[in-house]
CSV table of C-alpha atoms and ligand atoms in Angstrom, one decimal:
chain,number,residue,atom,x,y,z
A,1,UNK,CA,87.4,88.7,77.3
A,2,UNK,CA,89.9,90.6,75.2
A,3,UNK,CA,93.6,89.9,76.1
A,4,UNK,CA,95.1,93.2,77.0
A,5,UNK,CA,98.6,94.7,77.4
A,6,UNK,CA,99.3,95.9,81.0
A,7,UNK,CA,102.2,98.1,81.7
A,8,UNK,CA,103.4,98.5,85.2
A,9,UNK,CA,106.3,101.0,85.8
A,10,UNK,CA,107.8,102.5,88.9
A,11,UNK,CA,111.0,103.0,90.9
A,12,UNK,CA,112.9,100.3,92.9
A,13,UNK,CA,110.9,98.8,95.7
A,14,UNK,CA,107.6,100.3,94.5
A,15,UNK,CA,106.2,96.7,94.5
A,16,UNK,CA,106.2,96.3,90.7
A,17,UNK,CA,107.5,92.8,90.4
A,18,UNK,CA,105.4,91.3,93.1
A,19,UNK,CA,102.2,93.0,91.9
A,20,UNK,CA,102.9,92.3,88.2
A,21,UNK,CA,103.4,88.6,89.0
A,22,UNK,CA,100.1,88.4,91.0
A,23,UNK,CA,98.2,90.3,88.2
A,24,UNK,CA,99.4,88.0,85.6
A,25,UNK,CA,98.5,85.0,87.8
A,26,UNK,CA,95.0,86.4,88.5
A,27,UNK,CA,94.3,86.8,84.7
A,28,UNK,CA,96.3,83.9,83.3
A,29,UNK,CA,98.5,86.3,81.4
A,30,UNK,CA,102.2,86.1,80.6
A,31,UNK,CA,104.5,88.0,83.0
A,32,UNK,CA,107.6,89.7,81.6
A,33,UNK,CA,110.2,91.3,84.1
A,34,UNK,CA,112.1,93.7,81.8
A,35,UNK,CA,114.4,94.7,84.6
A,36,UNK,CA,115.7,91.1,84.6
A,37,UNK,CA,116.9,91.6,81.1
A,38,UNK,CA,118.9,94.7,81.9
A,39,UNK,CA,120.2,92.9,84.9
A,40,UNK,CA,121.3,89.8,82.8
A,41,UNK,CA,123.2,92.1,80.4
A,42,UNK,CA,124.9,93.8,83.3
A,43,UNK,CA,125.9,90.4,84.7
A,44,UNK,CA,127.4,89.3,81.4
A,45,UNK,CA,129.3,92.6,81.2
A,46,UNK,CA,130.8,92.2,84.7
A,47,UNK,CA,131.7,88.6,84.1
A,48,UNK,CA,133.4,89.3,80.8
A,49,UNK,CA,135.2,92.4,82.1
A,50,UNK,CA,133.4,94.8,79.7
A,51,UNK,CA,133.9,98.4,80.8
A,52,UNK,CA,130.7,100.0,81.9
A,53,UNK,CA,131.8,103.1,80.1
A,54,UNK,CA,132.2,101.4,76.8
A,55,UNK,CA,128.8,101.9,75.2
A,56,UNK,CA,129.7,100.1,71.9
A,57,UNK,CA,130.9,97.0,73.6
A,58,UNK,CA,127.8,97.0,75.9
A,59,UNK,CA,125.5,97.3,72.9
A,60,UNK,CA,127.3,94.5,71.1
A,61,UNK,CA,127.1,92.3,74.3
A,62,UNK,CA,123.3,92.9,74.5
A,63,UNK,CA,122.8,91.8,71.0
A,64,UNK,CA,125.1,88.7,71.4
A,65,UNK,CA,123.7,87.2,74.6
A,66,UNK,CA,120.7,85.0,74.8
A,67,UNK,CA,118.4,85.9,77.6
A,68,UNK,CA,115.4,83.7,78.3
A,69,UNK,CA,112.6,84.2,80.9
A,70,UNK,CA,110.7,81.1,81.9
A,71,UNK,CA,107.5,81.2,83.8
A,72,UNK,CA,107.7,79.1,87.0
A,73,UNK,CA,104.7,77.3,88.6
A,74,UNK,CA,104.6,79.8,91.5
A,75,UNK,CA,104.0,82.6,88.9
A,76,UNK,CA,107.6,83.9,89.3
A,77,UNK,CA,110.2,83.9,86.5
A,78,UNK,CA,113.5,82.1,86.1
A,79,UNK,CA,116.1,83.9,84.1
A,80,UNK,CA,118.7,82.3,81.8
A,81,UNK,CA,121.7,83.8,80.4
A,82,UNK,CA,123.2,81.8,77.5
A,83,UNK,CA,121.5,78.7,78.9
A,84,UNK,CA,122.7,79.2,82.5
A,85,UNK,CA,120.2,80.0,85.2
A,86,UNK,CA,121.0,83.4,86.8
A,87,UNK,CA,117.7,84.1,88.6
A,88,UNK,CA,119.6,84.8,91.9
A,89,UNK,CA,122.9,86.1,90.5
A,90,UNK,CA,121.2,89.0,88.9
A,91,UNK,CA,119.8,90.3,92.2
A,92,UNK,CA,123.1,90.9,94.0
A,93,UNK,CA,124.1,94.3,95.4
A,94,UNK,CA,126.9,94.3,92.8
A,95,UNK,CA,124.3,94.2,89.9
A,96,UNK,CA,122.1,96.7,91.7
A,97,UNK,CA,125.1,99.1,91.7
A,98,UNK,CA,125.9,98.7,88.0
A,99,UNK,CA,122.6,98.1,86.2
A,100,UNK,CA,121.5,101.7,85.8
A,101,UNK,CA,124.8,102.5,83.9
A,102,UNK,CA,124.1,99.7,81.5
A,103,UNK,CA,120.4,100.6,81.1
A,104,UNK,CA,121.2,104.1,79.9
A,105,UNK,CA,123.1,102.9,76.8
A,106,UNK,CA,121.2,103.6,73.6
A,107,UNK,CA,122.3,100.3,71.9
A,108,UNK,CA,121.4,98.2,74.9
A,109,UNK,CA,117.9,99.7,75.1
A,110,UNK,CA,117.4,99.3,71.4
A,111,UNK,CA,118.0,95.6,71.6
A,112,UNK,CA,116.1,94.9,74.7
A,113,UNK,CA,113.1,97.2,73.8
A,114,UNK,CA,112.6,95.3,70.5
A,115,UNK,CA,112.6,91.9,72.3
A,116,UNK,CA,110.2,93.2,74.9
A,117,UNK,CA,107.8,94.5,72.1
A,118,UNK,CA,108.0,91.0,70.5
A,119,UNK,CA,107.0,89.4,73.7
A,120,UNK,CA,104.1,91.7,74.2
A,121,UNK,CA,102.9,91.8,70.7
A,122,UNK,CA,100.0,89.4,70.9
A,123,UNK,CA,98.6,90.9,74.2
A,124,UNK,CA,97.6,88.9,77.3
A,125,UNK,CA,100.8,90.2,79.0
A,126,UNK,CA,101.8,92.0,82.1
A,127,UNK,CA,105.2,93.8,81.7
A,128,UNK,CA,107.0,95.6,84.4
A,129,UNK,CA,109.9,98.1,84.2
A,130,UNK,CA,110.6,101.8,83.9
A,131,UNK,CA,109.6,102.7,80.4
A,132,UNK,CA,106.8,100.1,79.5
A,133,UNK,CA,103.9,102.6,79.4
A,134,UNK,CA,106.0,105.3,77.7
A,135,UNK,CA,108.2,103.5,75.1
A,136,UNK,CA,107.9,99.7,75.0
A,137,UNK,CA,104.1,99.4,74.9
A,138,UNK,CA,102.8,102.9,74.5
A,139,UNK,CA,99.5,101.5,73.2
A,140,UNK,CA,98.9,99.3,76.3
A,141,UNK,CA,95.3,99.5,77.4
A,142,UNK,CA,96.2,99.5,81.1
A,143,UNK,CA,99.1,101.5,82.4
A,144,UNK,CA,99.9,101.8,86.1
A,145,UNK,CA,102.7,103.7,87.7
A,146,UNK,CA,103.5,102.5,91.2
A,147,UNK,CA,105.2,104.8,93.8
A,148,UNK,CA,106.0,104.5,97.5
A,149,UNK,CA,108.0,106.7,100.0
A,150,UNK,CA,111.7,106.2,99.9
A,151,UNK,CA,111.5,104.9,103.5
A,152,UNK,CA,109.1,102.2,102.6
A,153,UNK,CA,110.9,101.2,99.4
A,154,UNK,CA,114.1,100.9,101.3
A,155,UNK,CA,112.5,98.8,104.0
A,156,UNK,CA,111.1,96.3,101.4
A,157,UNK,CA,114.3,96.1,99.5
A,158,UNK,CA,116.3,95.6,102.8
A,159,UNK,CA,114.0,92.7,103.8
A,160,UNK,CA,114.3,91.1,100.4
A,161,UNK,CA,118.1,91.2,100.3
A,162,UNK,CA,118.4,90.1,103.9
A,163,UNK,CA,116.1,87.1,103.2
A,164,UNK,CA,118.6,86.2,100.5
A,165,UNK,CA,121.6,86.4,102.9
A,166,UNK,CA,123.0,89.8,101.9
A,167,UNK,CA,124.2,91.9,104.8
A,168,UNK,CA,123.6,95.6,104.1
A,169,UNK,CA,122.9,98.5,106.4
A,170,UNK,CA,119.7,100.5,106.0
A,171,UNK,CA,121.5,103.7,105.3
A,172,UNK,CA,123.6,102.1,102.6
A,173,UNK,CA,120.7,100.7,100.9
A,174,UNK,CA,118.7,103.9,101.1
A,175,UNK,CA,121.6,105.8,99.3
A,176,UNK,CA,121.6,103.1,96.7
A,177,UNK,CA,117.9,103.2,96.0
A,178,UNK,CA,118.0,107.0,95.8
A,179,UNK,CA,121.0,107.0,93.5
A,180,UNK,CA,119.3,104.5,91.1
A,181,UNK,CA,116.1,106.5,91.2
A,182,UNK,CA,118.0,109.6,90.2
A,183,UNK,CA,119.9,107.8,87.4
A,184,UNK,CA,116.7,106.3,86.0
A,185,UNK,CA,114.7,109.5,86.3
A,186,UNK,CA,117.4,111.8,85.0
A,187,UNK,CA,118.7,109.9,82.0
A,188,UNK,CA,118.0,111.2,78.5
A,189,UNK,CA,116.6,107.8,77.1
A,190,UNK,CA,113.4,106.3,78.2
A,191,UNK,CA,113.5,107.9,81.7
A,192,UNK,CA,111.5,106.6,84.5
A,193,UNK,CA,108.2,108.7,84.4
A,194,UNK,CA,104.5,108.0,84.4
A,195,UNK,CA,102.9,107.9,80.9
A,196,UNK,CA,100.4,110.8,80.6
A,197,UNK,CA,97.5,108.2,80.6
A,198,UNK,CA,98.9,106.1,83.5
A,199,UNK,CA,97.1,105.5,86.7
A,200,UNK,CA,99.4,106.5,89.6
A,201,UNK,CA,99.1,104.4,92.7
A,202,UNK,CA,101.0,105.1,96.0
A,203,UNK,CA,101.5,101.7,97.5
A,204,UNK,CA,103.2,102.9,100.8
A,205,UNK,CA,100.1,101.8,102.8
A,206,UNK,CA,98.8,99.1,100.5
A,207,UNK,CA,99.5,95.3,100.5
A,208,UNK,CA,100.4,93.6,97.3
A,209,UNK,CA,97.0,92.0,97.3
A,210,UNK,CA,95.2,95.3,97.5
A,211,UNK,CA,97.3,96.8,94.7
A,212,UNK,CA,96.6,93.7,92.6
A,213,UNK,CA,92.9,93.9,93.2
A,214,UNK,CA,92.9,97.5,92.0
A,215,UNK,CA,94.7,96.7,88.8
A,216,UNK,CA,92.6,93.6,88.1
A,217,UNK,CA,89.5,95.8,88.5
A,218,UNK,CA,91.0,98.2,86.0
A,219,UNK,CA,91.7,95.5,83.5
A,220,UNK,CA,88.2,94.1,83.8
A,221,UNK,CA,86.7,97.6,83.2
A,222,UNK,CA,88.9,98.1,80.1
A,223,UNK,CA,88.6,94.7,78.7
A,224,UNK,CA,84.8,94.8,78.9
A,225,UNK,CA,84.4,98.3,77.4
A,226,UNK,CA,84.4,98.6,73.7
A,227,UNK,CA,87.2,101.0,72.8
B,301,CDP,O1,113.6,95.5,91.0
B,301,CDP,P1,114.0,96.9,90.8
B,301,CDP,O2,112.9,97.9,90.7
B,301,CDP,O3,115.0,97.3,91.8
B,301,CDP,O4,114.8,97.0,89.4
B,301,CDP,P2,114.5,96.2,88.1
B,301,CDP,O5,113.1,96.4,87.7
B,301,CDP,O6,115.0,94.9,88.2
B,301,CDP,O7,115.4,97.2,87.1
B,301,CDP,C1,116.7,97.2,87.3
B,301,CDP,C2,117.3,98.5,86.5
B,301,CDP,O8,117.1,98.2,85.1
B,301,CDP,C3,116.6,99.8,86.8
B,301,CDP,O9,117.1,100.5,87.9
B,301,CDP,C4,116.8,100.5,85.4
B,301,CDP,O10,118.0,101.1,85.5
B,301,CDP,C5,116.8,99.4,84.4
B,301,CDP,N1,115.5,99.2,83.7
B,301,CDP,C6,115.2,100.0,82.7
B,301,CDP,O11,116.0,101.0,82.4
B,301,CDP,N2,114.1,99.8,81.9
B,301,CDP,C7,113.3,98.9,82.2
B,301,CDP,N3,112.1,98.7,81.5
B,301,CDP,C8,113.4,97.9,83.3
B,301,CDP,C9,114.7,98.2,84.0
């Protein structure tokens, strides 16, 4: 069967990463978490004291750091920044609060978009993010845009952060998720939005397995049909 490019976009807590990982596992494809790359650049900026308002310094930093994504046996992805594992460190509330500011910088997006395109070039890839179907892989054969209600997305994110030991209130987190949605949707460059040819799926009442099954069915349909 032909190896396709699969683009999965959507806001925070829509289930992208979980589902993208499961789809990649089901098909034996490579999984690429592009948000992890923006998070790694943000971590490097915070550690080095680079001002989040200094676009030139952020772009230089994005070009200078070495970010590696390594597939794990459980289908997840370990993230390395200049050789150091930062898989957990990039998921902290601090990074959540700063990442959208880094992600709106032209020079940062230019560097990371190019790397993502290289990773996806030969197909057989599931990539998740905000602009995969619109900018990174506009030619992807399968594009899915996942949504879910703000309440549900907050609930999922809260569970995830609490499991990792962060104490946050639900209202704090709701504000954070909403603010990041607004920043990602409202920015001039590569804003969060469904590609015109994306299949939009509301996951509020679907399990990750149900969403995965729908996407895998779409892939089989597209891979089997001569385009
Ligand atoms: O997991 P969650 O949906 O919370 O976020 P993520 O996918 O790890 O992405 C973190 C942030 O990186 C997003 O809020 C965006 O600001 C940015 N991002 C982006 O601009 N473009 C992408 N392709 C992926 C992430």
